[in-house]
Amino acid sequence: MNLITRSDLDGLTCAVLLKEVEIIERITFAHPRDVQDRTLDVTENDILTNLPYHPDCGMWFDHHSSEEERLDIPAAFEGRFEVAPSAARVVYNHYRSHRFHKYDYLVSQVDKVDSAQLSVEDVTEPSGWVLVSYITDPRTGLGRYHDYGISNKDLMHRMIDLIGTHSAEEILAMRDIRQRVRRYFEQEDEFRAFLQKASKRDGNVVLTDTRGMAEVPTGNRFLVYTLFPEANISVRVMDGRDGMNAVITIGHSIFNRTSRTNVGELCAKHGGGGHRKVGTIQVEGDYADDTLAVVLEQIKKDG
């Protein structure tokens, strides 16, 4: 079968596990919007992981709470859905294979990162699998650069083999990863200064708007919570692919855990999706400001 997954650490780990128990002939990386908009060719020979349900897929594994609200998912489908710390955990729980035992620590670290059970030190001084997760996360922004020894897409395919056979420390010491790690830390202070300049707090929300900006420094998406500790939720607006749309990402603070907004439910109302604490909306550029205003109003109302 073929596997369609996301190119973050959770999606990559899903691939590691599935290669142990299924015959995977090809792996394709996709964005949730590709599935939602039906721009992706999906067949019964495809396994989808860490992505929204597609009626034509052969198997599906996911953990995003917004999928519970959908009415087009049949009661019986091949695969597994459950609200879990990670999609990798869903795959792990489904097969319960003895072949997975060697990945117990890896999956526990994916659970930690994907459910944002992180310390301040994990955010400001990352190491180990936490740092690997930032390096592989498209939202960090390292993929915008093209001066590496290997392209980001090719590296993510290679990472599937690496994370299944090497420790985090061994991976971080490898040349192609080390290039990205160096850039991540070189831009750390610049990214912090950028967030302080481009963000503003409005009640319980911290809003960061990067639309129209030619270049945004690389950095992990949790740093904003250390800079605005009074905010219990963040909203970030950025240009989408080729500037044709806008992307609105919403997330509960991982330190000030008092927000009452069900983010996945809120995003689903606007054509997006996610978990109770984090989610994403993609909207046509002309409607971005209106959608953003409605979202901010609801979040502030929730408190």
Steps between C-alpha positions, in 0.01 A plus 500: 500500500594866480520732799389864505606684814625833631869588505520583871644268766160344568436425134853367452465271800171368362700401192764327714236290674297415191809382312536235772153353449391590146667482159547869421598560139492879489480784753350838413493807724184710503335789683156457660358758259603281205268232637219738598496668157520164319804620303683182595448179305403239760414136425418183689870414480586798722544517877439848646660593832490824698267645235123553464285208388461444126220268381716339230787392725567139589599565863494807723670583831451833676465666840367852425188569706339708221455177303246385761262773382495384136189329371656339192717248683340153496459311825712218359824585324838331472745646750444684826398838634535607859580822682856420604825691564621422147402323181799273553339388826180415310696280258687343794175423683332359191757235411647431846785326320800361684703666225408837649665442839834635378324829424339544843726791598469667159119485508496634857708798384268557203207495746677761711571735212175460307289556811730790603582360843815713504698696757624855453847350450366277220392818323796730569783244510376199300698180465444134414174401335344837582764671286457238227129580500567871451744428217248279316196720570408700186369777727853569626580639156828325421356362177492847344875485445656312210872513575519165679685193380165320460153640433247510780273250322784253446616543858154421637495176301844415636389587854252214496793257494713707738252544784427130503864397534687787672479698821404867491857596585638296210252659260576854618872440439449402135616754243166567330325542834785698652463763224141557604575493872766766450256726314232443765725623782663775292157657447376444855557857625371646174184290526442608859536868404272445202225350717517789743465746212239319289278383787254682720287387790128570493349380825567129532622469138843566349471570127794469259436617142774427246301558180694689238835447671770391257689290752425379850783364719488132585389396846272264690133580532496483881745783570225762485351359822820577692492861375131563576431296815175689573341367180335159519461454123682609184379581151744526212408619150733443206498486122409162358646316205592741217319778686163378373351460846562571865574247773371557852651280770359494852646338809449495875800620696693196619589683823193712583245222458183693578342552157146367464490506119448171318740583218429198280127569514554870426727423204255244362232771482725687259609208282805400703566249774718392788489397864326659796813703569648566155376536144537663161275683255584580139288772343502695174695822541199728442317343794793469738435817701132419547576145610775621732266752664236233567762261639652761732157605625409141589833434671476812714139417584603151613776644718 
